[in-house]
Amino acid sequence: MARENGRNAGRGGDGRPTMTDVARIAGVSQSSVSLVLNEMSGSRISPETQQKVREAAHKIGYKLPATRAPVAAPAVEKDTIAFIVDEISTSPHPVVSLDGIRDYAFEQGLLVSAHATRSNPDLEEAVLRSVLRDPAIAGVVYATIFTRKVRVPPALKSIPTVLLNCYCEPRQHVAIVPGEVAGGFAATAHLTALGHKRIGFINGEPWMDAAIDRLKGYKQALATADIAFDESLVRDGDWLPLRGYEAGLELLSLDNPPTAIFCGNDLMAIGMMEAAQEKGRRVPEDLSVMGYDDQELARYTHPPLSTLVLPNYEMGQKAAEILIDMAIHGKPARAMTIKVDGPLVVRGTTAEPRRR
């Protein structure tokens, strides 16, 4: 099993800066960076924000693929990657992964065609028929909206394929997934490093891989800090603000409530902050709140939410890189799972515990 750090995974072998780097420096989302640098009209992004994005891009030497020196197109007929995903319209995550695939592919002279199957077997079968008979398709990135084990369609044995945000057992393909255990560890370790001893955890749906692994990381970080795991401080959630609010009220009503709460995603963290306000707890003076995912809304909470990046963009780039090496450059790829770690983003909702 290999591991990539999301802070570096988005860079090519030559260390060139990426759109993720620009977004991090400017303090905006990757979508905002794309809109500004592509000079899209009607985006309603303030002139001040546009200037910040341009200055950040100039500072690190980032240029959009279309403005870079042209790359010679591969001397082959195949010039398109097929991105096949079960769902794309209900979450920002697969869209950001698609951005990563598109950007890397375009730098290599390839384009991307996207297909959403809505988990419909008949639709997926029709998409696969179309993709496999298209002579321009070099290979397939087969993706899922949330991390899970999949049964890879047998038809994909005939074409170079990389799995994105999913995996199969036994291993048959390279699979790119987020490092969720490491993410849960990093988020919790940030709180223990600040001096918190009672740390609550509002997890996602307990049957999901992401929730299982983030809980493992939470437990490992507590053990590393010599803090005993306390099951009474853990609540199952559903990734939505209302459950974050409800679980937050439960945790803050304990006789010995936590001084910090790690939430399995940013949406539940927003609900948690509402519960804190209702209970008269100031964030971060009385209670630290940690999110996960780094969705765009995390920048606009009051105070801005400390969180951990879910590295969808870097995962997409890595999937495209491996697929192009296989399909265009003829490099063999051993079936393996590559875990991409996301960086911690410390904002205004975490601080040292107040002395009682």
mmCIF file of C-alpha atoms in Angstrom:
data_model
loop_
_atom_site.group_PDB
_atom_site.id
_atom_site.type_symbol
_atom_site.label_atom_id
_atom_site.label_comp_id
_atom_site.label_asym_id
_atom_site.label_seq_id
_atom_site.Cartn_x
_atom_site.Cartn_y
_atom_site.Cartn_z
ATOM 1 C CA MET A 1 0.000 0.000 0.000
ATOM 2 C CA ALA A 2 1.405 3.383 -0.975
ATOM 3 C CA ARG A 3 0.717 6.764 0.578
ATOM 4 C CA GLU A 4 0.746 10.258 -0.849
ATOM 5 C CA ASN A 5 0.590 13.552 1.008
ATOM 6 C CA GLY A 6 -2.197 15.702 -0.375
ATOM 7 C CA ARG A 7 -0.056 18.810 -0.009
ATOM 8 C CA ASN A 8 2.361 17.426 -2.611
ATOM 9 C CA ALA A 9 0.253 14.929 -4.510
ATOM 10 C CA GLY A 10 -1.178 17.639 -6.762
ATOM 11 C CA ARG A 11 2.292 18.574 -8.045
ATOM 12 C CA GLY A 12 3.755 16.924 -11.089
ATOM 13 C CA GLY A 13 7.091 15.205 -11.082
ATOM 14 C CA ASP A 14 8.723 18.564 -11.839
ATOM 15 C CA GLY A 15 7.165 20.157 -8.733
ATOM 16 C CA ARG A 16 4.978 22.605 -10.613
ATOM 17 C CA PRO A 17 2.374 24.445 -8.504
ATOM 18 C CA THR A 18 -1.272 23.460 -8.807
ATOM 19 C CA MET A 19 -4.671 25.088 -8.524
ATOM 20 C CA THR A 20 -4.901 23.641 -5.000
ATOM 21 C CA ASP A 21 -1.817 25.629 -3.992
ATOM 22 C CA VAL A 22 -3.336 28.846 -5.342
ATOM 23 C CA ALA A 23 -6.609 28.205 -3.475
ATOM 24 C CA ARG A 24 -4.774 27.540 -0.213
ATOM 25 C CA ILE A 25 -2.660 30.715 -0.439
ATOM 26 C CA ALA A 26 -5.588 32.918 -1.489
ATOM 27 C CA GLY A 27 -7.925 31.392 1.104
ATOM 28 C CA VAL A 28 -10.622 30.525 -1.439
ATOM 29 C CA SER A 29 -12.007 27.371 -3.037
ATOM 30 C CA GLN A 30 -10.579 25.674 -6.114
ATOM 31 C CA SER A 31 -13.803 26.553 -7.922
ATOM 32 C CA SER A 32 -13.217 30.249 -7.237
ATOM 33 C CA VAL A 33 -9.644 29.998 -8.522
ATOM 34 C CA SER A 34 -10.871 28.341 -11.710
ATOM 35 C CA LEU A 35 -13.541 30.997 -12.272
ATOM 36 C CA VAL A 36 -11.109 33.865 -11.757
ATOM 37 C CA LEU A 37 -8.210 32.530 -13.824
ATOM 38 C CA ASN A 38 -10.516 31.414 -16.625
ATOM 39 C CA GLU A 39 -12.053 34.928 -16.547
ATOM 40 C CA MET A 40 -15.572 33.513 -16.399
ATOM 41 C CA SER A 41 -18.226 36.226 -16.556
ATOM 42 C CA GLY A 42 -21.122 36.361 -14.090
ATOM 43 C CA SER A 43 -19.233 34.613 -11.279
ATOM 44 C CA ARG A 44 -20.038 37.401 -8.762
ATOM 45 C CA ILE A 45 -16.618 37.108 -7.167
ATOM 46 C CA SER A 46 -15.554 40.406 -5.613
ATOM 47 C CA PRO A 47 -12.703 42.380 -7.233
ATOM 48 C CA GLU A 48 -10.725 42.034 -3.998
ATOM 49 C CA THR A 49 -10.982 38.236 -4.100
ATOM 50 C CA GLN A 50 -10.105 38.166 -7.803
ATOM 51 C CA GLN A 51 -6.990 40.202 -7.065
ATOM 52 C CA LYS A 52 -5.993 37.860 -4.219
ATOM 53 C CA VAL A 53 -6.287 34.859 -6.547
ATOM 54 C CA ARG A 54 -4.213 36.488 -9.305
ATOM 55 C CA GLU A 55 -1.546 37.590 -6.834
ATOM 56 C CA ALA A 56 -1.356 34.087 -5.316
ATOM 57 C CA ALA A 57 -1.052 32.506 -8.776
ATOM 58 C CA HIS A 58 1.644 34.986 -9.767
ATOM 59 C CA LYS A 59 3.514 34.481 -6.496
ATOM 60 C CA ILE A 60 3.983 30.739 -7.018
ATOM 61 C CA GLY A 61 4.136 30.829 -10.820
ATOM 62 C CA TYR A 62 0.904 28.956 -11.457
ATOM 63 C CA LYS A 63 -0.601 29.100 -14.933
ATOM 64 C CA LEU A 64 -3.710 27.396 -16.281
ATOM 65 C CA PRO A 65 -2.922 24.466 -18.566
ATOM 66 C CA ALA A 66 -4.262 26.369 -21.568
ATOM 67 C CA THR A 67 -1.769 29.223 -20.983
ATOM 68 C CA ARG A 68 1.293 27.032 -20.613
ATOM 69 C CA ALA A 69 3.644 26.138 -23.396
ATOM 70 C CA PRO A 70 1.835 23.620 -25.614
ATOM 71 C CA VAL A 71 2.607 19.971 -25.040
ATOM 72 C CA ALA A 72 3.019 17.847 -28.089
ATOM 73 C CA ALA A 73 0.003 15.607 -28.509
ATOM 74 C CA PRO A 74 0.793 11.917 -28.081
ATOM 75 C CA ALA A 75 1.536 10.245 -31.383
ATOM 76 C CA VAL A 76 -1.341 7.856 -30.875
ATOM 77 C CA GLU A 77 -4.968 7.748 -31.881
ATOM 78 C CA LYS A 78 -6.208 7.505 -28.301
ATOM 79 C CA ASP A 79 -6.544 10.958 -26.730
ATOM 80 C CA THR A 80 -9.454 10.772 -24.260
ATOM 81 C CA ILE A 81 -9.934 9.473 -20.717
ATOM 82 C CA ALA A 82 -13.402 8.256 -19.753
ATOM 83 C CA PHE A 83 -14.437 9.268 -16.235
ATOM 84 C CA ILE A 84 -17.263 6.969 -15.093
ATOM 85 C CA VAL A 85 -18.851 7.782 -11.722
ATOM 86 C CA ASP A 86 -21.996 6.578 -9.968
ATOM 87 C CA GLU A 87 -23.148 10.087 -8.985
ATOM 88 C CA ILE A 88 -21.858 13.596 -9.606
ATOM 89 C CA SER A 89 -24.615 16.124 -8.934
ATOM 90 C CA THR A 90 -25.307 15.554 -5.231
ATOM 91 C CA SER A 91 -21.847 16.305 -3.797
ATOM 92 C CA PRO A 92 -18.911 18.576 -4.618
ATOM 93 C CA HIS A 93 -16.372 15.797 -4.101
ATOM 94 C CA PRO A 94 -16.553 13.959 -7.463
ATOM 95 C CA VAL A 95 -16.636 17.297 -9.289
ATOM 96 C CA VAL A 96 -13.353 18.334 -7.680
ATOM 97 C CA SER A 97 -11.860 14.929 -8.557
ATOM 98 C CA LEU A 98 -12.942 15.469 -12.150
ATOM 99 C CA ASP A 99 -11.166 18.846 -12.106
ATOM 100 C CA GLY A 100 -7.952 17.114 -11.061
ATOM 101 C CA ILE A 101 -8.264 14.486 -13.791
ATOM 102 C CA ARG A 102 -9.077 17.107 -16.446
ATOM 103 C CA ASP A 103 -6.201 19.419 -15.524
ATOM 104 C CA TYR A 104 -3.555 16.701 -15.484
ATOM 105 C CA ALA A 105 -4.879 15.061 -18.651
ATOM 106 C CA PHE A 106 -4.931 18.342 -20.564
ATOM 107 C CA GLU A 107 -1.316 19.035 -19.634
ATOM 108 C CA GLN A 108 -0.495 15.691 -21.256
ATOM 109 C CA GLY A 109 -2.504 16.439 -24.391
ATOM 110 C CA LEU A 110 -5.612 14.429 -23.499
ATOM 111 C CA LEU A 111 -9.231 15.312 -22.873
ATOM 112 C CA VAL A 112 -11.782 13.805 -20.479
ATOM 113 C CA SER A 113 -15.331 12.608 -21.116
ATOM 114 C CA ALA A 114 -17.534 12.316 -18.022
ATOM 115 C CA HIS A 115 -20.369 9.825 -17.510
ATOM 116 C CA ALA A 116 -22.655 9.604 -14.447
ATOM 117 C CA THR A 117 -24.469 6.265 -14.144
ATOM 118 C CA ARG A 118 -26.686 7.082 -11.114
ATOM 119 C CA SER A 119 -25.963 3.532 -9.846
ATOM 120 C CA ASN A 120 -28.255 2.248 -12.593
ATOM 121 C CA PRO A 121 -26.873 -1.077 -13.948
ATOM 122 C CA ASP A 122 -28.556 -0.631 -17.332
ATOM 123 C CA LEU A 123 -27.181 2.887 -17.718
ATOM 124 C CA GLU A 124 -23.714 1.764 -16.637
ATOM 125 C CA GLU A 125 -23.804 -1.072 -19.169
ATOM 126 C CA ALA A 126 -24.796 1.370 -21.929
ATOM 127 C CA VAL A 127 -21.984 3.755 -20.937
ATOM 128 C CA LEU A 128 -19.434 0.946 -20.972
ATOM 129 C CA ARG A 129 -20.562 -0.198 -24.427
ATOM 130 C CA SER A 130 -20.173 3.323 -25.760
ATOM 131 C CA VAL A 131 -16.788 3.863 -24.099
ATOM 132 C CA LEU A 132 -15.308 0.543 -25.211
ATOM 133 C CA ARG A 133 -16.240 0.986 -28.847
ATOM 134 C CA ASP A 134 -14.822 4.511 -29.006
ATOM 135 C CA PRO A 135 -11.309 4.260 -30.531
ATOM 136 C CA ALA A 136 -10.305 7.594 -28.952
ATOM 137 C CA ILE A 137 -10.668 6.296 -25.368
ATOM 138 C CA ALA A 138 -7.244 5.577 -23.883
ATOM 139 C CA GLY A 139 -8.495 4.306 -20.541
ATOM 140 C CA VAL A 140 -11.072 4.610 -17.772
ATOM 141 C CA VAL A 141 -11.165 6.197 -14.326
ATOM 142 C CA TYR A 142 -13.934 4.294 -12.527
ATOM 143 C CA ALA A 143 -15.123 6.290 -9.511
ATOM 144 C CA THR A 144 -17.692 6.399 -6.714
ATOM 145 C CA ILE A 145 -19.181 9.329 -4.811
ATOM 146 C CA PHE A 146 -18.239 7.847 -1.417
ATOM 147 C CA THR A 147 -15.411 5.469 -0.604
ATOM 148 C CA ARG A 148 -16.533 1.867 -0.837
ATOM 149 C CA LYS A 149 -15.740 -1.594 -2.125
ATOM 150 C CA VAL A 150 -17.017 -2.203 -5.651
ATOM 151 C CA ARG A 151 -17.444 -5.019 -8.102
ATOM 152 C CA VAL A 152 -15.546 -3.813 -11.146
ATOM 153 C CA PRO A 153 -17.486 -4.484 -14.377
ATOM 154 C CA PRO A 154 -15.801 -7.385 -16.222
ATOM 155 C CA ALA A 155 -15.813 -5.315 -19.426
ATOM 156 C CA LEU A 156 -13.118 -3.057 -17.942
ATOM 157 C CA LYS A 157 -10.591 -5.911 -18.064
ATOM 158 C CA SER A 158 -10.108 -5.069 -21.735
ATOM 159 C CA ILE A 159 -8.987 -1.468 -21.187
ATOM 160 C CA PRO A 160 -6.532 0.285 -18.825
ATOM 161 C CA THR A 161 -8.510 1.213 -15.700
ATOM 162 C CA VAL A 162 -7.796 3.033 -12.447
ATOM 163 C CA LEU A 163 -10.244 3.010 -9.525
ATOM 164 C CA LEU A 164 -10.894 6.345 -7.801
ATOM 165 C CA ASN A 165 -12.398 6.612 -4.296
ATOM 166 C CA CYS A 166 -13.223 2.910 -4.439
ATOM 167 C CA TYR A 167 -11.447 -0.447 -4.339
ATOM 168 C CA CYS A 168 -12.065 -4.105 -5.099
ATOM 169 C CA GLU A 169 -11.113 -7.352 -3.385
ATOM 170 C CA PRO A 170 -9.105 -9.199 -4.459
ATOM 171 C CA ARG A 171 -7.077 -6.351 -5.937
ATOM 172 C CA GLN A 172 -7.282 -6.184 -9.714
ATOM 173 C CA HIS A 173 -6.494 -2.524 -10.408
ATOM 174 C CA VAL A 174 -4.669 0.454 -8.969
ATOM 175 C CA ALA A 175 -7.057 2.146 -6.514
ATOM 176 C CA ILE A 176 -6.734 5.750 -5.308
ATOM 177 C CA VAL A 177 -8.508 6.458 -2.000
ATOM 178 C CA PRO A 178 -8.291 9.125 0.717
ATOM 179 C CA GLY A 179 -6.182 8.409 3.794
ATOM 180 C CA GLU A 180 -9.076 8.514 6.236
ATOM 181 C CA VAL A 181 -7.333 6.908 9.219
ATOM 182 C CA ALA A 182 -4.496 9.419 8.885
ATOM 183 C CA GLY A 183 -7.057 12.201 8.511
ATOM 184 C CA GLY A 184 -8.945 11.245 11.653
ATOM 185 C CA PHE A 185 -5.624 10.985 13.482
ATOM 186 C CA ALA A 186 -4.396 14.417 12.301
ATOM 187 C CA ALA A 187 -7.668 16.167 13.193
ATOM 188 C CA THR A 188 -7.737 14.670 16.697
ATOM 189 C CA ALA A 189 -3.997 15.117 17.258
ATOM 190 C CA HIS A 190 -4.421 18.827 16.549
ATOM 191 C CA LEU A 191 -6.837 19.001 19.477
ATOM 192 C CA THR A 192 -4.666 16.944 21.828
ATOM 193 C CA ALA A 193 -1.658 19.114 20.938
ATOM 194 C CA LEU A 194 -3.642 22.149 22.072
ATOM 195 C CA GLY A 195 -4.060 20.474 25.455
ATOM 196 C CA HIS A 196 -7.578 19.020 25.216
ATOM 197 C CA LYS A 197 -8.180 15.833 27.207
ATOM 198 C CA ARG A 198 -11.940 15.344 26.761
ATOM 199 C CA ILE A 199 -12.572 15.292 23.030
ATOM 200 C CA GLY A 200 -15.964 14.374 21.654
ATOM 201 C CA PHE A 201 -16.430 12.827 18.207
ATOM 202 C CA ILE A 202 -19.533 13.146 16.028
ATOM 203 C CA ASN A 203 -18.983 10.535 13.335
ATOM 204 C CA GLY A 204 -20.793 9.846 10.079
ATOM 205 C CA GLU A 205 -22.965 6.846 9.289
ATOM 206 C CA PRO A 206 -21.170 3.961 11.026
ATOM 207 C CA TRP A 207 -21.453 1.516 8.103
ATOM 208 C CA MET A 208 -19.455 3.735 5.738
ATOM 209 C CA ASP A 209 -15.739 3.207 5.159
ATOM 210 C CA ALA A 210 -14.996 6.899 5.819
ATOM 211 C CA ALA A 211 -16.701 6.806 9.220
ATOM 212 C CA ILE A 212 -15.036 3.528 10.232
ATOM 213 C CA ASP A 213 -11.563 4.806 9.349
ATOM 214 C CA ARG A 214 -11.976 8.298 10.837
ATOM 215 C CA LEU A 215 -13.014 6.660 14.119
ATOM 216 C CA LYS A 216 -9.879 4.496 13.982
ATOM 217 C CA GLY A 217 -7.775 7.624 13.515
ATOM 218 C CA TYR A 218 -9.549 9.351 16.410
ATOM 219 C CA LYS A 219 -8.839 6.392 18.715
ATOM 220 C CA GLN A 220 -5.200 6.165 17.608
ATOM 221 C CA ALA A 221 -4.600 9.865 18.284
ATOM 222 C CA LEU A 222 -6.094 9.564 21.767
ATOM 223 C CA ALA A 223 -3.895 6.546 22.504
ATOM 224 C CA THR A 224 -0.810 8.377 21.239
ATOM 225 C CA ALA A 225 -1.585 11.192 23.698
ATOM 226 C CA ASP A 226 -2.191 8.689 26.539
ATOM 227 C CA ILE A 227 -5.869 9.615 26.688
ATOM 228 C CA ALA A 228 -8.271 6.748 27.385
ATOM 229 C CA PHE A 229 -11.012 6.225 24.806
ATOM 230 C CA ASP A 230 -14.407 7.112 26.296
ATOM 231 C CA GLU A 231 -17.330 5.674 24.335
ATOM 232 C CA SER A 232 -19.727 8.159 25.977
ATOM 233 C CA LEU A 233 -18.046 10.964 24.014
ATOM 234 C CA VAL A 234 -18.825 9.407 20.601
ATOM 235 C CA ARG A 235 -22.037 9.875 18.631
ATOM 236 C CA ASP A 236 -23.030 8.464 15.239
ATOM 237 C CA GLY A 237 -24.216 11.023 12.713
ATOM 238 C CA ASP A 238 -25.431 11.228 9.128
ATOM 239 C CA TRP A 239 -23.152 13.933 7.630
ATOM 240 C CA LEU A 240 -25.917 16.599 7.867
ATOM 241 C CA PRO A 241 -26.112 19.770 10.031
ATOM 242 C CA LEU A 242 -29.240 18.735 11.969
ATOM 243 C CA ARG A 243 -27.604 15.597 13.333
ATOM 244 C CA GLY A 244 -24.510 17.606 14.220
ATOM 245 C CA TYR A 245 -26.739 19.962 16.182
ATOM 246 C CA GLU A 246 -28.574 17.126 17.966
ATOM 247 C CA ALA A 247 -25.407 15.213 18.828
ATOM 248 C CA GLY A 248 -23.780 18.445 19.934
ATOM 249 C CA LEU A 249 -26.578 19.138 22.400
ATOM 250 C CA GLU A 250 -26.211 15.604 23.773
ATOM 251 C CA LEU A 251 -22.458 15.941 24.297
ATOM 252 C CA LEU A 252 -22.678 19.401 25.835
ATOM 253 C CA SER A 253 -25.375 18.191 28.261
ATOM 254 C CA LEU A 254 -23.092 15.563 29.812
ATOM 255 C CA ASP A 255 -22.143 16.044 33.459
ATOM 256 C CA ASN A 256 -18.521 16.301 32.329
ATOM 257 C CA PRO A 257 -18.803 17.684 28.785
ATOM 258 C CA PRO A 258 -15.935 17.714 26.290
ATOM 259 C CA THR A 259 -13.771 20.797 25.806
ATOM 260 C CA ALA A 260 -13.345 19.992 22.103
ATOM 261 C CA ILE A 261 -15.453 18.167 19.534
ATOM 262 C CA PHE A 262 -14.206 16.640 16.280
ATOM 263 C CA CYS A 263 -16.959 16.353 13.670
ATOM 264 C CA GLY A 264 -16.826 13.842 10.820
ATOM 265 C CA ASN A 265 -17.521 16.535 8.236
ATOM 266 C CA ASP A 266 -17.949 20.284 7.953
ATOM 267 C CA LEU A 267 -21.745 20.182 7.677
ATOM 268 C CA MET A 268 -22.124 18.443 11.033
ATOM 269 C CA ALA A 269 -19.592 20.872 12.498
ATOM 270 C CA ILE A 270 -21.862 23.750 11.500
ATOM 271 C CA GLY A 271 -24.744 22.088 13.350
ATOM 272 C CA MET A 272 -22.418 21.498 16.298
ATOM 273 C CA MET A 273 -21.549 25.212 16.430
ATOM 274 C CA GLU A 274 -25.252 26.069 16.508
ATOM 275 C CA ALA A 275 -25.676 23.733 19.484
ATOM 276 C CA ALA A 276 -22.743 25.401 21.221
ATOM 277 C CA GLN A 277 -24.342 28.804 20.751
ATOM 278 C CA GLU A 278 -27.639 27.523 22.145
ATOM 279 C CA LYS A 279 -25.805 26.159 25.193
ATOM 280 C CA GLY A 280 -24.010 29.455 25.728
ATOM 281 C CA ARG A 281 -20.592 28.048 24.813
ATOM 282 C CA ARG A 282 -18.284 30.371 22.904
ATOM 283 C CA VAL A 283 -16.189 28.892 20.079
ATOM 284 C CA PRO A 284 -13.251 28.596 20.538
ATOM 285 C CA GLU A 285 -13.017 30.265 23.996
ATOM 286 C CA ASP A 286 -15.194 27.645 25.746
ATOM 287 C CA LEU A 287 -15.266 24.879 23.143
ATOM 288 C CA SER A 288 -13.047 23.941 20.201
ATOM 289 C CA VAL A 289 -14.761 22.549 17.100
ATOM 290 C CA MET A 290 -12.936 20.640 14.358
ATOM 291 C CA GLY A 291 -14.463 19.809 10.966
ATOM 292 C CA TYR A 292 -13.429 17.543 8.096
ATOM 293 C CA ASP A 293 -13.543 17.903 4.257
ATOM 294 C CA ASP A 294 -12.719 21.635 3.904
ATOM 295 C CA GLN A 295 -15.849 22.443 1.937
ATOM 296 C CA GLU A 296 -16.073 26.047 0.758
ATOM 297 C CA LEU A 297 -18.584 26.941 3.480
ATOM 298 C CA ALA A 298 -15.930 26.215 6.135
ATOM 299 C CA ARG A 299 -14.348 29.582 5.328
ATOM 300 C CA TYR A 300 -17.561 31.481 6.049
ATOM 301 C CA THR A 301 -18.650 30.219 9.458
ATOM 302 C CA HIS A 302 -18.210 32.525 12.455
ATOM 303 C CA PRO A 303 -15.437 32.005 13.348
ATOM 304 C CA PRO A 304 -14.021 30.227 10.249
ATOM 305 C CA LEU A 305 -13.895 26.461 10.743
ATOM 306 C CA SER A 306 -10.682 24.549 11.409
ATOM 307 C CA THR A 307 -10.852 21.411 9.296
ATOM 308 C CA LEU A 308 -8.937 18.824 7.293
ATOM 309 C CA VAL A 309 -8.820 18.725 3.499
ATOM 310 C CA LEU A 310 -10.395 15.775 1.728
ATOM 311 C CA PRO A 311 -7.882 15.660 -1.169
ATOM 312 C CA ASN A 312 -10.250 14.967 -4.059
ATOM 313 C CA TYR A 313 -8.339 17.152 -6.524
ATOM 314 C CA GLU A 314 -5.000 15.471 -5.787
ATOM 315 C CA MET A 315 -6.652 12.048 -5.966
ATOM 316 C CA GLY A 316 -8.007 12.895 -9.424
ATOM 317 C CA GLN A 317 -4.596 14.054 -10.598
ATOM 318 C CA LYS A 318 -2.921 10.905 -9.296
ATOM 319 C CA ALA A 319 -5.529 8.694 -11.019
ATOM 320 C CA ALA A 320 -4.944 10.505 -14.328
ATOM 321 C CA GLU A 321 -1.162 10.300 -13.947
ATOM 322 C CA ILE A 322 -1.190 6.536 -13.370
ATOM 323 C CA LEU A 323 -3.746 5.885 -16.111
ATOM 324 C CA ILE A 324 -1.789 7.896 -18.703
ATOM 325 C CA ASP A 325 1.420 6.103 -17.736
ATOM 326 C CA MET A 326 -0.358 2.795 -18.316
ATOM 327 C CA ALA A 327 -2.373 3.603 -21.423
ATOM 328 C CA ILE A 328 -0.111 6.034 -23.306
ATOM 329 C CA HIS A 329 3.410 5.340 -22.076
ATOM 330 C CA GLY A 330 3.017 1.590 -21.674
ATOM 331 C CA LYS A 331 4.234 1.489 -18.078
ATOM 332 C CA PRO A 332 2.994 -1.555 -16.160
ATOM 333 C CA ALA A 333 1.072 -0.846 -12.969
ATOM 334 C CA ARG A 334 0.863 -3.354 -10.139
ATOM 335 C CA ALA A 335 -2.577 -3.690 -8.535
ATOM 336 C CA MET A 336 -2.291 -1.709 -5.321
ATOM 337 C CA THR A 337 -4.089 0.832 -3.136
ATOM 338 C CA ILE A 338 -2.659 4.349 -2.915
ATOM 339 C CA LYS A 339 -3.863 6.459 0.006
ATOM 340 C CA VAL A 340 -3.688 10.235 -0.397
ATOM 341 C CA ASP A 341 -3.512 12.306 2.793
ATOM 342 C CA GLY A 342 -5.012 15.784 3.091
ATOM 343 C CA PRO A 343 -3.451 18.689 5.013
ATOM 344 C CA LEU A 344 -4.792 20.204 8.217
ATOM 345 C CA VAL A 345 -6.312 23.690 7.855
ATOM 346 C CA VAL A 346 -6.260 25.587 11.142
ATOM 347 C CA ARG A 347 -8.675 28.516 11.263
ATOM 348 C CA GLY A 348 -10.597 30.106 14.097
ATOM 349 C CA THR A 349 -12.614 27.376 15.853
ATOM 350 C CA THR A 350 -9.804 25.594 17.712
ATOM 351 C CA ALA A 351 -7.753 26.902 20.635
ATOM 352 C CA GLU A 352 -6.232 25.800 23.917
ATOM 353 C CA PRO A 353 -8.825 24.758 26.528
ATOM 354 C CA ARG A 354 -9.834 27.422 28.996
ATOM 355 C CA ARG A 355 -8.560 26.802 32.496
ATOM 356 C CA ARG A 356 -11.425 26.083 34.870
#
